[in-house]
Amino acid sequence: MLTNCASQMQYFAEQTPSLSVTRIELFVIPALAVDASGHRVCLRLTSNLGIGWSELFASDTEDTIDLDRWSDLLQSFIGSIPLPPLDHFQYDKTDQDGRILDLFATAALQVLAHSADSSSHKTNLEESVLRQRSVSYVSLD
């Protein structure tokens, strides 16, 4: 009876959908609007199902962005991640760590929603423009 239960758990683990994240990039870009003081933080996620993007705005009045801390948090997502826990991830979206986790979750969900229609030419062009305008850039493999 115990063996049967163990084989069912192994089958469940094999059938659990996951996303294989191969690269996460962060681009910190000065705000474009004349009256906006701050930066756009863009996250590009590369996975086995395609590429996902997300972004947030960080005003100059907020605490400075700790890219080292964010890199450490994001590094833990490189590799295979199960998707159901991503749907139920609990965090404070107002604190710095919560903001980067929300940025990652949004990009991952975008990959899932648009995995069939990603265009590598368009995304390479977007990456090139973002790199040229970035004041900070982080790439995690």
PDB file of N, CA, C and O in Angstrom, residues 2-3 15 20 29 31 33 43 50 54 57 67 71 74 84 88 91-92 95 98-99 102-103 107 111 113 127 136:
ATOM      1  N   LEU A   2       1.939   1.268   0.769  1.00  0.00           N
ATOM      2  CA  LEU A   2       2.838   2.409   0.824  1.00  0.00           C
ATOM      3  C   LEU A   2       3.546   2.609  -0.519  1.00  0.00           C
ATOM      4  O   LEU A   2       3.730   3.739  -0.962  1.00  0.00           O
ATOM      5  N   THR A   3       3.910   1.517  -1.188  1.00  0.00           N
ATOM      6  CA  THR A   3       4.564   1.611  -2.482  1.00  0.00           C
ATOM      7  C   THR A   3       3.637   2.254  -3.501  1.00  0.00           C
ATOM      8  O   THR A   3       4.055   3.089  -4.292  1.00  0.00           O
ATOM      9  N   GLN A  15       3.860  15.134 -13.369  1.00  0.00           N
ATOM     10  CA  GLN A  15       2.792  15.776 -14.124  1.00  0.00           C
ATOM     11  C   GLN A  15       2.574  17.245 -13.734  1.00  0.00           C
ATOM     12  O   GLN A  15       1.826  17.936 -14.384  1.00  0.00           O
ATOM     13  N   SER A  20      10.835  26.264 -17.105  1.00  0.00           N
ATOM     14  CA  SER A  20      12.283  26.191 -16.998  1.00  0.00           C
ATOM     15  C   SER A  20      12.866  27.559 -17.368  1.00  0.00           C
ATOM     16  O   SER A  20      12.902  27.945 -18.535  1.00  0.00           O
ATOM     17  N   ILE A  29      16.070  52.021 -16.445  1.00  0.00           N
ATOM     18  CA  ILE A  29      16.076  53.055 -17.475  1.00  0.00           C
ATOM     19  C   ILE A  29      15.497  54.351 -16.903  1.00  0.00           C
ATOM     20  O   ILE A  29      14.457  54.313 -16.239  1.00  0.00           O
ATOM     21  N   ALA A  31      13.288  57.584 -16.500  1.00  0.00           N
ATOM     22  CA  ALA A  31      11.934  57.885 -16.980  1.00  0.00           C
ATOM     23  C   ALA A  31      12.011  58.848 -18.160  1.00  0.00           C
ATOM     24  O   ALA A  31      12.864  59.729 -18.196  1.00  0.00           O
ATOM     25  N   ALA A  33       9.320  60.824 -19.426  1.00  0.00           N
ATOM     26  CA  ALA A  33       8.505  62.035 -19.308  1.00  0.00           C
ATOM     27  C   ALA A  33       9.273  63.145 -18.593  1.00  0.00           C
ATOM     28  O   ALA A  33      10.021  62.892 -17.652  1.00  0.00           O
ATOM     29  N   LEU A  43      11.936  43.828 -16.540  1.00  0.00           N
ATOM     30  CA  LEU A  43      12.433  42.475 -16.323  1.00  0.00           C
ATOM     31  C   LEU A  43      12.113  41.649 -17.562  1.00  0.00           C
ATOM     32  O   LEU A  43      10.980  41.651 -18.037  1.00  0.00           O
ATOM     33  N   GLY A  50       9.238  30.475 -23.886  1.00  0.00           N
ATOM     34  CA  GLY A  50       9.305  31.767 -24.539  1.00  0.00           C
ATOM     35  C   GLY A  50       9.838  32.845 -23.614  1.00  0.00           C
ATOM     36  O   GLY A  50      10.433  32.564 -22.579  1.00  0.00           O
ATOM     37  N   SER A  54       8.002  42.326 -17.965  1.00  0.00           N
ATOM     38  CA  SER A  54       7.203  43.085 -17.009  1.00  0.00           C
ATOM     39  C   SER A  54       8.011  44.328 -16.638  1.00  0.00           C
ATOM     40  O   SER A  54       9.213  44.384 -16.886  1.00  0.00           O
ATOM     41  N   PHE A  57       7.574  51.184 -12.193  1.00  0.00           N
ATOM     42  CA  PHE A  57       8.157  52.516 -12.117  1.00  0.00           C
ATOM     43  C   PHE A  57       8.614  52.753 -10.690  1.00  0.00           C
ATOM     44  O   PHE A  57       7.885  52.500  -9.734  1.00  0.00           O
ATOM     45  N   LEU A  67      19.867  46.466  -6.371  1.00  0.00           N
ATOM     46  CA  LEU A  67      20.001  45.471  -7.432  1.00  0.00           C
ATOM     47  C   LEU A  67      20.710  44.209  -6.959  1.00  0.00           C
ATOM     48  O   LEU A  67      20.417  43.117  -7.452  1.00  0.00           O
ATOM     49  N   SER A  71      18.951  40.729  -7.332  1.00  0.00           N
ATOM     50  CA  SER A  71      19.648  39.666  -8.077  1.00  0.00           C
ATOM     51  C   SER A  71      19.677  38.378  -7.273  1.00  0.00           C
ATOM     52  O   SER A  71      19.457  37.292  -7.815  1.00  0.00           O
ATOM     53  N   LEU A  74      16.165  36.860  -7.387  1.00  0.00           N
ATOM     54  CA  LEU A  74      15.824  36.335  -8.714  1.00  0.00           C
ATOM     55  C   LEU A  74      16.664  35.116  -9.090  1.00  0.00           C
ATOM     56  O   LEU A  74      16.195  34.231  -9.814  1.00  0.00           O
ATOM     57  N   PRO A  84       2.042  25.852 -10.001  1.00  0.00           N
ATOM     58  CA  PRO A  84       0.974  26.137  -9.033  1.00  0.00           C
ATOM     59  C   PRO A  84       1.413  27.012  -7.864  1.00  0.00           C
ATOM     60  O   PRO A  84       0.697  27.954  -7.529  1.00  0.00           O
ATOM     61  N   HIS A  88      -0.046  31.010  -6.263  1.00  0.00           N
ATOM     62  CA  HIS A  88      -0.473  31.266  -4.887  1.00  0.00           C
ATOM     63  C   HIS A  88       0.615  31.919  -4.047  1.00  0.00           C
ATOM     64  O   HIS A  88       0.592  31.849  -2.840  1.00  0.00           O
ATOM     65  N   TYR A  91       3.124  37.646  -0.875  1.00  0.00           N
ATOM     66  CA  TYR A  91       4.176  38.590  -0.559  1.00  0.00           C
ATOM     67  C   TYR A  91       3.579  39.985  -0.478  1.00  0.00           C
ATOM     68  O   TYR A  91       2.486  40.237  -0.971  1.00  0.00           O
ATOM     69  N   ASP A  92       4.293  40.878   0.146  1.00  0.00           N
ATOM     70  CA  ASP A  92       3.863  42.263   0.275  1.00  0.00           C
ATOM     71  C   ASP A  92       4.331  43.026  -0.961  1.00  0.00           C
ATOM     72  O   ASP A  92       5.527  43.271  -1.132  1.00  0.00           O
ATOM     73  N   ASP A  95       6.624  46.375  -0.456  1.00  0.00           N
ATOM     74  CA  ASP A  95       8.028  46.475  -0.037  1.00  0.00           C
ATOM     75  C   ASP A  95       8.931  46.116  -1.214  1.00  0.00           C
ATOM     76  O   ASP A  95       8.494  45.592  -2.232  1.00  0.00           O
ATOM     77  N   GLY A  98       8.980  42.461  -2.301  1.00  0.00           N
ATOM     78  CA  GLY A  98       7.686  42.123  -2.884  1.00  0.00           C
ATOM     79  C   GLY A  98       7.520  42.671  -4.282  1.00  0.00           C
ATOM     80  O   GLY A  98       6.937  42.031  -5.154  1.00  0.00           O
ATOM     81  N   ARG A  99       8.070  43.850  -4.513  1.00  0.00           N
ATOM     82  CA  ARG A  99       7.960  44.454  -5.850  1.00  0.00           C
ATOM     83  C   ARG A  99       8.719  43.636  -6.897  1.00  0.00           C
ATOM     84  O   ARG A  99       8.238  43.433  -8.004  1.00  0.00           O
ATOM     85  N   ASP A 102       6.830  40.417  -7.540  1.00  0.00           N
ATOM     86  CA  ASP A 102       5.666  40.701  -8.374  1.00  0.00           C
ATOM     87  C   ASP A 102       6.086  40.890  -9.831  1.00  0.00           C
ATOM     88  O   ASP A 102       5.415  40.429 -10.754  1.00  0.00           O
ATOM     89  N   LEU A 103       7.205  41.550 -10.033  1.00  0.00           N
ATOM     90  CA  LEU A 103       7.735  41.761 -11.377  1.00  0.00           C
ATOM     91  C   LEU A 103       8.039  40.417 -12.037  1.00  0.00           C
ATOM     92  O   LEU A 103       7.696  40.181 -13.199  1.00  0.00           O
ATOM     93  N   ALA A 107       5.985  38.540 -15.295  1.00  0.00           N
ATOM     94  CA  ALA A 107       6.688  38.086 -16.500  1.00  0.00           C
ATOM     95  C   ALA A 107       6.456  36.595 -16.747  1.00  0.00           C
ATOM     96  O   ALA A 107       6.245  36.169 -17.882  1.00  0.00           O
ATOM     97  N   VAL A 111       4.612  34.787 -19.987  1.00  0.00           N
ATOM     98  CA  VAL A 111       5.175  33.684 -20.791  1.00  0.00           C
ATOM     99  C   VAL A 111       4.106  32.625 -21.014  1.00  0.00           C
ATOM    100  O   VAL A 111       3.914  32.151 -22.128  1.00  0.00           O
ATOM    101  N   ALA A 113       0.858  32.893 -20.890  1.00  0.00           N
ATOM    102  CA  ALA A 113      -0.265  33.380 -21.682  1.00  0.00           C
ATOM    103  C   ALA A 113       0.081  33.531 -23.163  1.00  0.00           C
ATOM    104  O   ALA A 113      -0.782  33.389 -24.015  1.00  0.00           O
ATOM    105  N   GLU A 127      15.465  44.219 -26.670  1.00  0.00           N
ATOM    106  CA  GLU A 127      16.597  44.089 -25.748  1.00  0.00           C
ATOM    107  C   GLU A 127      17.701  45.063 -26.122  1.00  0.00           C
ATOM    108  O   GLU A 127      18.294  45.709 -25.253  1.00  0.00           O
ATOM    109  N   SER A 136      21.584  50.872 -15.579  1.00  0.00           N
ATOM    110  CA  SER A 136      22.033  49.656 -14.889  1.00  0.00           C
ATOM    111  C   SER A 136      21.452  48.451 -15.620  1.00  0.00           C
ATOM    112  O   SER A 136      20.335  48.510 -16.125  1.00  0.00           O
TER     113      SER A 136
END
